[in-house]
Short mmCIF file of C-alpha atoms in Angstrom, two decimals:
data_model
loop_
_atom_site.label_atom_id
_atom_site.label_comp_id
_atom_site.label_asym_id
_atom_site.label_seq_id
_atom_site.Cartn_x
_atom_site.Cartn_y
_atom_site.Cartn_z
CA MET A 17 -0.01 -0.02 0.00
CA LEU A 18 2.85 2.38 0.90
CA LEU A 19 4.58 1.64 -2.45
CA LEU A 20 1.31 2.29 -4.26
CA LYS A 21 0.93 5.64 -2.55
CA ASN A 22 4.54 6.53 -3.36
CA SER A 23 3.94 5.53 -6.94
CA ASN A 24 1.09 8.00 -7.09
CA ILE A 25 3.38 10.67 -5.69
CA LEU A 26 5.92 9.84 -8.37
CA THR A 27 3.21 10.34 -11.02
CA LEU A 28 2.38 13.70 -9.37
CA PHE A 29 6.02 14.86 -9.34
CA ILE A 30 6.66 13.83 -12.98
CA SER A 31 3.52 15.77 -14.00
CA LEU A 32 4.52 18.78 -11.86
CA THR A 33 8.05 18.80 -13.26
CA LEU A 34 6.91 18.73 -16.90
CA PHE A 35 4.26 21.41 -16.15
CA SER A 36 6.98 23.62 -14.57
CA LEU A 37 9.60 23.46 -17.37
CA PRO A 38 9.57 27.25 -17.87
CA LEU A 39 9.98 27.84 -14.14
CA TYR A 40 13.72 27.43 -14.31
CA LEU A 41 13.56 31.21 -14.26
CA LEU A 42 12.90 30.96 -10.49
CA ARG A 43 16.51 30.84 -9.27
CA CYS A 44 17.98 30.45 -5.84
CA ASN A 45 21.31 32.11 -5.17
CA LYS A 46 22.61 34.66 -2.77
CA SER A 47 19.47 36.84 -2.70
CA SER A 48 16.99 38.18 -0.17
CA TYR A 49 14.31 35.53 -0.73
CA CYS A 50 16.54 32.51 -1.26
CA TYR A 51 20.14 31.96 -0.17
CA SER A 52 22.30 29.09 -1.42
CA SER A 53 26.03 28.72 -1.85
CA VAL A 54 25.32 26.49 -4.91
CA PRO A 55 22.94 28.21 -7.37
CA PHE A 56 19.96 26.12 -8.47
CA THR A 57 16.55 26.65 -10.08
CA PHE A 58 13.07 25.53 -9.18
CA LEU A 59 13.06 23.18 -12.20
CA GLU A 60 16.33 21.62 -11.13
CA LEU A 61 14.93 21.06 -7.64
CA LEU A 62 11.87 19.35 -9.07
CA ILE A 63 13.91 17.10 -11.35
CA LEU A 64 16.20 15.97 -8.51
CA ILE A 65 13.25 15.30 -6.14
CA THR A 66 11.49 13.32 -8.88
CA PHE A 67 14.68 11.35 -9.64
CA PHE A 68 15.41 10.41 -6.03
CA LEU A 69 11.77 9.56 -5.39
CA TRP A 70 11.90 7.27 -8.35
CA PHE A 71 15.20 5.76 -7.21
CA PHE A 72 13.82 5.16 -3.66
CA LEU A 73 10.86 3.23 -5.21
CA LYS A 74 13.12 1.18 -7.47
CA PHE A 75 15.53 0.37 -4.63
CA ALA A 76 12.66 -0.61 -2.32
CA LYS A 77 11.70 -3.25 -4.92
CA LYS A 78 15.14 -4.33 -6.24
CA ARG A 79 17.32 -3.84 -3.12
CA ASN A 80 20.34 -3.64 -5.45
CA ILE A 81 21.63 -0.63 -7.32
CA LEU A 82 23.37 -2.78 -9.98
CA LYS A 83 20.08 -4.58 -10.74
CA ILE A 84 18.38 -1.22 -11.26
CA GLY A 85 21.07 -0.13 -13.69
CA LYS A 86 20.91 -3.47 -15.48
CA GLU A 87 17.11 -3.27 -15.82
CA ILE A 88 17.27 0.21 -17.33
CA ARG A 89 20.07 -0.73 -19.74
CA SER A 90 18.21 -3.87 -20.86
CA LYS A 91 15.45 -1.63 -22.26
CA ILE A 92 17.84 0.66 -24.17
CA PRO A 93 19.55 -0.63 -27.38
CA LEU A 94 23.33 -0.93 -26.95
CA ILE A 95 24.16 1.48 -29.85
CA LEU A 96 21.92 4.10 -28.22
CA GLN A 97 23.60 3.62 -24.82
CA ILE A 98 27.01 4.20 -26.47
CA ILE A 99 25.75 7.37 -28.24
CA PHE A 100 24.28 8.69 -24.95
CA VAL A 101 27.56 8.12 -23.12
CA VAL A 102 29.61 9.83 -25.85
CA PHE A 103 27.23 12.86 -25.88
CA ILE A 104 27.22 13.36 -22.12
CA PHE A 105 30.94 12.56 -21.73
CA SER A 106 31.89 14.98 -24.54
CA ALA A 107 29.95 17.82 -22.87
CA GLY A 108 31.61 17.02 -19.51
CA LEU A 109 35.05 16.82 -21.05
CA ASN A 110 34.59 20.28 -22.56
CA ILE A 111 34.37 21.81 -19.11
CA LEU A 112 38.14 21.43 -19.03
CA PHE A 113 38.50 23.80 -22.01
CA SER A 114 36.00 26.41 -20.87
CA PRO A 115 37.33 29.87 -19.88
CA ASP A 116 34.76 29.90 -17.03
CA LYS A 117 34.85 26.47 -15.39
CA VAL A 118 32.47 27.33 -12.61
CA SER A 119 29.70 28.41 -14.98
CA SER A 120 30.38 25.51 -17.28
CA ILE A 121 29.81 23.02 -14.42
CA GLY A 122 26.46 24.70 -13.82
CA PHE A 123 25.61 24.41 -17.57
CA TYR A 124 26.66 20.75 -17.51
CA LYS A 125 24.39 19.71 -14.62
CA ALA A 126 21.44 21.80 -15.92
CA TYR A 127 21.62 20.99 -19.62
CA PHE A 128 23.00 17.42 -19.65
CA ILE A 129 22.99 15.53 -16.31
CA GLU A 130 19.61 16.54 -14.93
CA PRO A 131 17.69 16.23 -18.25
CA PHE A 132 19.20 12.75 -18.64
CA LEU A 133 18.04 11.82 -15.11
CA LEU A 134 14.54 12.97 -16.12
CA PHE A 135 14.76 10.84 -19.23
CA VAL A 136 15.57 7.77 -17.10
CA VAL A 137 12.65 8.41 -14.76
CA ILE A 138 10.08 9.08 -17.48
CA PHE A 139 11.22 6.22 -19.69
CA ASP A 140 11.14 3.70 -16.82
CA TYR A 141 7.79 5.09 -15.58
CA LEU A 142 6.26 4.66 -19.02
CA SER A 143 7.72 1.19 -19.40
CA GLU A 144 6.34 0.09 -16.04
CA LYS A 145 2.99 1.96 -15.87
CA ASN A 146 2.14 2.39 -19.55
CA ASN A 147 0.65 5.74 -18.58
CA LEU A 148 1.49 7.61 -21.79
CA LYS A 149 -1.46 9.93 -21.64
CA ARG A 150 -0.48 11.36 -18.25
CA VAL A 151 3.09 12.05 -19.31
CA PHE A 152 2.06 13.41 -22.71
CA TRP A 153 -0.41 15.94 -21.35
CA ALA A 154 1.91 17.00 -18.56
CA PHE A 155 4.54 17.77 -21.20
CA LEU A 156 2.07 19.66 -23.36
CA SER A 157 0.72 21.66 -20.44
CA SER A 158 3.86 23.78 -20.05
CA SER A 159 3.49 25.03 -23.65
CA ILE A 160 -0.24 25.56 -23.23
CA TRP A 161 0.01 27.79 -20.15
CA ILE A 162 2.94 29.72 -21.64
CA SER A 163 0.80 30.29 -24.77
CA LEU A 164 -2.11 31.51 -22.64
CA VAL A 165 0.18 33.98 -20.84
CA SER A 166 1.44 35.20 -24.23
CA ILE A 167 -2.08 35.65 -25.56
CA PHE A 168 -3.20 37.60 -22.44
CA GLU A 169 -0.13 39.85 -22.71
CA LYS A 170 -0.89 40.62 -26.32
CA LEU A 171 -4.57 41.40 -25.49
CA LEU A 172 -3.46 43.60 -22.53
CA ASN A 173 -0.91 45.32 -24.69
CA TYR A 174 1.77 44.75 -22.00
CA SER A 175 4.66 42.31 -21.63
CA GLN A 176 6.21 42.68 -18.22
CA PHE A 177 9.37 40.59 -18.64
CA ASN A 178 9.94 41.52 -22.28
CA ALA A 179 9.00 45.16 -22.16
CA LEU A 180 11.84 46.55 -24.46
CA GLU A 181 11.26 44.07 -27.23
CA TYR A 182 7.49 44.48 -27.05
CA ALA A 183 7.88 48.30 -27.21
CA SER A 184 10.04 48.09 -30.32
CA ARG A 185 8.66 45.06 -32.16
CA GLY A 186 5.33 44.19 -30.53
CA ARG A 187 6.54 40.70 -29.63
CA VAL A 188 5.52 39.26 -26.17
CA GLY A 189 7.67 36.94 -24.16
CA ALA A 190 5.25 35.45 -21.53
CA ILE A 191 7.47 35.00 -18.47
CA TYR A 192 10.65 34.94 -20.54
CA GLN A 193 12.83 37.89 -21.42
CA THR A 194 12.74 37.22 -25.18
CA SER A 195 9.94 36.29 -27.53
CA ASN A 196 12.09 33.62 -29.15
CA SER A 197 12.03 31.66 -25.89
CA VAL A 198 8.27 31.27 -26.35
CA GLY A 199 8.72 30.04 -29.88
CA LEU A 200 11.46 27.60 -28.91
CA LEU A 201 9.25 25.89 -26.30
CA VAL A 202 5.89 26.12 -28.11
CA GLY A 203 6.87 25.59 -31.78
CA PRO A 204 7.52 21.85 -31.78
CA VAL A 205 4.25 21.22 -29.86
CA VAL A 206 2.18 22.28 -32.93
CA VAL A 207 2.95 19.23 -35.02
CA LEU A 208 2.78 17.04 -31.91
CA LEU A 209 -0.78 18.13 -31.19
CA ILE A 210 -1.75 17.61 -34.87
CA SER A 211 -0.28 14.12 -34.82
CA TYR A 212 -1.94 13.25 -31.47
CA LEU A 213 -5.31 14.42 -32.77
CA LEU A 214 -5.03 12.15 -35.83
CA TYR A 215 -3.72 9.31 -33.64
CA LEU A 216 -6.73 9.49 -31.29
CA ARG A 217 -9.15 9.56 -34.18
CA LYS A 218 -7.55 6.67 -36.00
CA GLU A 219 -7.12 4.46 -32.88
CA ASN A 220 -10.44 5.61 -31.40
CA LYS A 221 -8.75 6.10 -28.03
CA GLY A 222 -10.01 9.48 -27.02
CA GLY A 223 -11.89 9.51 -23.67
CA ILE A 224 -13.87 12.11 -21.74
CA PHE A 225 -12.16 14.60 -19.42
CA LEU A 226 -14.19 17.22 -17.48
CA GLY A 227 -17.17 16.50 -19.70
CA ILE A 228 -15.28 17.16 -22.96
CA LYS A 229 -13.86 14.62 -25.46
CA GLU A 230 -10.09 14.39 -25.50
CA THR A 231 -10.01 15.12 -29.22
CA ASN A 232 -11.78 18.42 -28.49
CA TRP A 233 -9.20 19.22 -25.76
CA VAL A 234 -6.44 18.61 -28.36
CA ILE A 235 -8.16 21.09 -30.82
CA ILE A 236 -8.53 23.71 -28.02
CA SER A 237 -4.86 23.19 -27.09
CA LEU A 238 -3.75 23.49 -30.72
CA ILE A 239 -5.67 26.78 -31.11
CA THR A 240 -4.15 28.09 -27.86
CA VAL A 241 -0.58 27.13 -28.88
CA LEU A 242 -0.96 28.71 -32.32
CA GLY A 243 -2.26 31.84 -30.68
CA GLY A 244 0.71 31.96 -28.34
CA LEU A 245 3.03 31.43 -31.24
CA LEU A 246 1.40 34.29 -33.19
CA ALA A 247 1.62 36.59 -30.13
CA SER A 248 5.35 35.84 -29.77
CA GLY A 249 6.07 36.66 -33.40
CA SER A 250 8.99 34.16 -33.48
CA ARG A 251 9.83 33.76 -37.16
CA GLY A 252 12.32 30.94 -36.38
CA ALA A 253 9.52 29.01 -34.65
CA TRP A 254 7.22 29.36 -37.70
CA PHE A 255 10.08 28.14 -39.86
CA GLY A 256 10.27 25.00 -37.67
CA VAL A 257 6.45 24.58 -37.66
CA ILE A 258 6.23 24.78 -41.45
CA GLY A 259 9.11 22.41 -41.95
CA SER A 260 7.80 19.80 -39.49
CA CYS A 261 4.27 19.99 -40.89
CA LEU A 262 5.45 19.56 -44.45
CA PHE A 263 7.40 16.49 -43.41
CA PHE A 264 4.52 15.07 -41.33
CA PHE A 265 1.89 15.35 -44.04
CA GLY A 266 4.35 14.37 -46.74
CA PHE A 267 5.30 11.20 -44.90
CA VAL A 268 1.62 10.34 -44.16
CA LEU A 269 0.90 10.73 -47.91
CA TYR A 270 3.96 8.54 -48.70
CA LYS A 271 2.63 5.77 -46.38
CA GLN A 272 -0.74 5.93 -48.14
CA ILE A 273 0.88 5.06 -51.46
CA GLN A 274 0.45 1.33 -51.90
CA ASN A 275 2.60 1.07 -55.06
CA LYS A 276 6.05 -0.11 -53.96
CA PHE A 277 7.56 0.96 -57.30
CA LEU A 278 6.62 4.58 -56.39
CA GLN A 279 7.77 4.29 -52.78
CA LYS A 280 11.32 3.30 -53.69
CA PRO A 281 12.16 6.41 -55.75
CA ILE A 282 10.40 8.68 -53.21
CA LYS A 283 12.61 7.21 -50.48
CA LYS A 284 15.73 7.78 -52.52
CA VAL A 285 14.71 11.39 -53.30
CA PHE A 286 14.07 12.01 -49.56
CA ILE A 287 17.49 10.63 -48.58
CA GLY A 288 19.07 12.68 -51.37
CA LEU A 289 17.36 15.87 -50.04
CA ILE A 290 18.75 15.17 -46.54
CA ILE A 291 22.25 14.87 -47.93
CA VAL A 292 21.85 18.07 -49.95
CA PHE A 293 20.40 19.89 -46.98
CA PHE A 294 23.35 19.07 -44.70
CA SER A 295 25.91 19.65 -47.47
CA VAL A 296 24.46 23.08 -48.37
CA ASN A 297 24.32 24.19 -44.72
CA ILE A 298 27.95 23.09 -43.97
CA GLY A 299 29.13 24.72 -47.23
CA PHE A 300 27.24 27.91 -46.40
CA LEU A 301 28.65 28.19 -42.91
CA PHE A 302 32.27 27.54 -43.90
CA ASN A 303 32.05 30.11 -46.74
CA ILE A 304 30.25 32.66 -44.56
CA ASN A 305 32.84 35.35 -45.23
CA PHE A 306 31.95 35.38 -48.93
CA VAL A 307 28.31 35.57 -48.03
CA ILE A 308 28.92 38.61 -45.78
CA ARG A 309 30.81 40.39 -48.57
CA ALA A 310 27.88 39.68 -50.98
CA THR A 311 25.29 41.02 -48.48
CA ASN A 312 27.32 44.17 -48.01
CA LYS A 313 27.56 44.76 -51.79
CA LEU A 314 23.82 44.08 -52.25
CA SER A 315 22.82 46.15 -49.24
CA ILE A 316 20.86 43.25 -47.69
CA ASN A 317 18.56 43.88 -44.65
CA SER A 318 20.71 45.13 -41.77
CA GLN A 319 19.06 42.63 -39.36
CA VAL A 320 20.58 39.72 -41.33
CA VAL A 321 24.21 40.86 -41.29
CA PRO A 322 24.78 40.67 -37.49
CA ARG A 323 23.64 37.07 -37.51
CA LEU A 324 25.98 36.31 -40.44
CA CYS A 325 28.87 37.97 -38.54
CA LEU A 326 28.01 35.84 -35.49
CA TRP A 327 28.23 32.72 -37.53
CA GLU A 328 31.54 33.87 -39.09
CA SER A 329 32.98 34.31 -35.61
CA ALA A 330 31.83 30.82 -34.64
CA VAL A 331 33.40 29.30 -37.75
CA ASN A 332 36.66 31.12 -36.99
CA ILE A 333 36.78 29.51 -33.56
CA ILE A 334 36.12 26.07 -35.00
CA LYS A 335 38.87 26.49 -37.62
CA GLU A 336 41.21 27.34 -34.78
CA LYS A 337 39.96 24.58 -32.40
CA PRO A 338 38.18 21.95 -34.52
CA LEU A 339 38.05 19.22 -31.84
CA ILE A 340 37.09 21.10 -28.70
CA GLY A 341 35.44 24.30 -29.96
CA SER A 342 35.14 27.05 -27.38
CA GLY A 343 34.57 24.81 -24.31
CA LEU A 344 31.29 24.38 -22.54
CA GLY A 345 29.78 27.85 -21.97
CA GLY A 346 32.86 29.48 -23.51
CA PHE A 347 31.56 30.98 -26.75
CA ALA A 348 30.71 34.42 -25.31
CA THR A 349 34.33 34.84 -24.16
CA GLU A 350 35.95 33.38 -27.29
CA ASN A 351 33.68 35.43 -29.53
CA GLU A 352 35.20 38.67 -28.25
CA THR A 353 38.49 37.87 -29.98
CA HIS A 354 37.24 36.10 -33.11
CA HIS A 355 34.58 38.38 -34.66
CA THR A 356 35.48 40.51 -37.65
CA CYS A 357 32.36 42.61 -38.05
CA SER A 358 29.47 44.05 -36.02
CA GLN A 359 27.21 41.39 -34.49
CA GLU A 360 24.61 40.76 -31.81
CA LYS A 361 25.81 40.02 -28.31
CA THR A 362 24.76 36.51 -27.39
CA THR A 363 25.81 33.46 -25.39
CA TYR A 364 25.59 31.08 -28.37
CA PRO A 365 26.07 31.29 -32.14
CA HIS A 366 22.37 30.54 -32.92
CA ASN A 367 22.91 27.60 -35.22
CA ILE A 368 22.24 24.04 -34.06
CA PHE A 369 25.42 22.61 -35.66
CA LEU A 370 27.68 25.46 -34.48
CA ASN A 371 26.06 25.39 -30.99
CA PHE A 372 27.00 21.77 -30.36
CA TRP A 373 30.34 21.87 -32.10
CA LEU A 374 31.53 24.82 -30.06
CA GLU A 375 29.96 23.79 -26.76
CA THR A 376 30.55 20.01 -26.70
CA GLY A 377 33.28 19.56 -29.30
CA ILE A 378 33.21 17.66 -32.54
CA PHE A 379 32.31 14.35 -30.79
CA GLY A 380 29.46 16.04 -28.99
CA LEU A 381 28.07 17.28 -32.32
CA ILE A 382 28.47 13.82 -33.91
CA SER A 383 26.76 12.07 -30.99
CA PHE A 384 23.92 14.61 -30.99
CA VAL A 385 23.36 14.01 -34.69
CA GLY A 386 23.59 10.28 -33.95
CA ILE A 387 20.83 10.49 -31.29
CA CYS A 388 18.51 12.45 -33.55
CA THR A 389 19.20 10.11 -36.50
CA TRP A 390 18.57 6.92 -34.50
CA PHE A 391 15.25 8.19 -33.07
CA PHE A 392 14.08 9.70 -36.35
CA PHE A 393 14.51 6.58 -38.47
CA ASN A 394 13.24 4.25 -35.71
CA LEU A 395 10.12 6.35 -35.27
CA ILE A 396 9.24 6.28 -39.00
CA SER A 397 10.25 2.67 -39.65
CA SER A 398 6.97 1.07 -38.59
CA GLU A 399 5.14 -0.83 -41.31
CA ARG A 400 1.83 0.34 -39.80
CA LEU A 401 1.31 4.11 -39.90
CA ASN A 402 1.37 5.50 -36.32
CA TYR A 403 0.54 9.17 -36.36
CA LEU A 404 1.97 9.83 -32.91
CA LYS A 405 5.38 8.30 -33.78
CA VAL A 406 5.52 10.30 -37.04
CA GLY A 407 4.62 13.39 -34.97
CA LEU A 408 7.51 12.74 -32.61
CA ALA A 409 9.86 12.34 -35.59
CA SER A 410 8.46 15.62 -36.98
CA VAL A 411 9.41 17.32 -33.70
CA LEU A 412 13.05 16.56 -34.48
CA ILE A 413 12.54 18.14 -37.88
CA SER A 414 11.06 21.21 -36.16
CA LEU A 415 14.13 21.46 -33.88
CA LEU A 416 16.46 21.09 -36.88
CA PHE A 417 14.76 23.85 -38.90
CA HIS A 418 14.34 26.27 -36.05
CA GLY A 419 17.87 25.37 -34.93
CA LEU A 420 19.30 26.79 -38.15
CA VAL A 421 18.76 30.30 -36.71
CA ASP A 422 18.40 29.72 -32.97
CA VAL A 423 19.30 27.55 -29.88
CA PRO A 424 16.74 24.81 -29.46
CA TYR A 425 18.59 22.83 -26.76
CA LEU A 426 20.98 24.82 -24.59
CA LYS A 427 18.34 26.11 -22.09
CA ASN A 428 16.97 24.39 -18.98
CA ASP A 429 13.42 23.97 -20.24
CA LEU A 430 14.44 23.01 -23.81
CA SER A 431 17.02 20.38 -22.79
CA ALA A 432 14.56 18.79 -20.31
CA GLY A 433 11.86 18.85 -23.00
CA PHE A 434 14.22 17.27 -25.57
CA TRP A 435 14.99 14.37 -23.27
CA THR A 436 11.30 13.95 -22.41
CA ILE A 437 10.59 13.63 -26.17
CA LEU A 438 13.32 10.98 -26.33
CA ALA A 439 11.83 9.10 -23.39
CA ILE A 440 8.34 9.01 -24.96
CA SER A 441 9.84 8.07 -28.33
CA LEU A 442 11.94 5.21 -26.99
CA TYR A 443 8.90 3.88 -25.06
CA LEU A 444 6.85 3.77 -28.27
CA VAL A 445 9.69 2.26 -30.30
CA ASN A 446 10.08 -0.47 -27.72
CA GLN A 447 6.33 -1.07 -27.71
CA ASP A 448 6.45 -1.57 -31.43
CA SER A 449 9.48 -3.90 -31.17
CA LEU A 450 7.73 -5.93 -28.44
CA PHE A 451 4.62 -6.31 -30.62
CA LYS A 452 6.71 -7.57 -33.52
CA PHE A 453 8.55 -10.02 -31.24
CA VAL A 454 5.33 -11.42 -29.82
CA VAL A 455 3.84 -11.77 -33.29
CA ARG A 456 6.89 -13.63 -34.55
CA ARG A 457 6.79 -16.02 -31.55
CA LEU A 458 3.09 -16.89 -32.01
CA PRO A 459 2.54 -20.26 -33.70
CA PRO A 460 0.66 -20.24 -36.93
CA VAL A 461 -3.06 -20.85 -36.66
CA ARG A 462 -4.27 -24.06 -38.29
CA PHE A 463 -7.94 -24.78 -38.95
CA ARG A 464 -9.38 -28.24 -38.94
CA ARG A 465 -11.50 -29.25 -41.88
#
């Protein structure tokens, strides 16, 4: 009975943690309302409480730490375990090369260690309880309430925490200090809600909550999130939404094509487009100085040039230190001595490839691409069309597209959200693998005449 009650408490803390993703802004340090020698945020506190509560429950059942680790590892493919280790180890190793090691340790625990702990908890919870709906809605809830705050700010014509940007550009920031922060959190949720709506209708799984069908709640949430996105005015987020939706509906159409002779060339074209996309982006970034000269000659919009100059500075650092980059949290310092033209002052270079290369080194970048690639192709590899799995794969597309001009991981809420998506995705991939295994093991049915 006690374990059952504690299990309900774990469910509550997982839900509360996911609901509170944006509340990393509540920080405890040496201040009047909260004093601590080690700075931490409200979100970090929730993640750690949730993890240790989960660990207490597992230890009460297993009575052996090694058995707990073995059980978790048995559910995660070996190749994925290796990629996870390389990713987290690379980020930790880059602390040694950071110009500000104290800050880099804080970044490491907040962006890598704690989100991974949350991944472990949510993945094991889903594997044990199969309570996908609770986790899914808890994750969505943080974007929904941020969107509601954004909409109200727009209606009230006032954005308290983003007053300067709102005064100059009319873009609200909810509880954040920039409107882009709203788009980074909310943008990927659009395609996720669309996919979940189609999933519920196809599988006929929508129930009743507070007297309203779940499908109607999804529609209400989708309208709310789109409203919040419009209020924020984040162009990068809309770029991600458009890219993810194009992929989602394109893939659904592809799965509807029954002619295998048509499917094969479509698949080859898609893979070719991926190769071209990455090649063009890498070529563009490493020839950024020529692009800057061209924009100056053509008198391109002045808002574009500072971002190009930022990327040029990032590429200059990479050319000088191709293996380690700037060190974890070190770009702001290194940038001061590597830029060649006027640019915006920022902590990161605002490009997903440059972000990880500079912050975690070349192996961190490769492992991050490896994580996204593994999940993407495993989510879309099912023979039977699963809208939710395709939606989760589309979230990765959204992060990629938005990441071309922004930082969709290196924030407390975004890194925790990313690992939550991975936990839900791995649970669904394992469910599909288990189904295939059971079907293969079933003996053939024979009918008597």
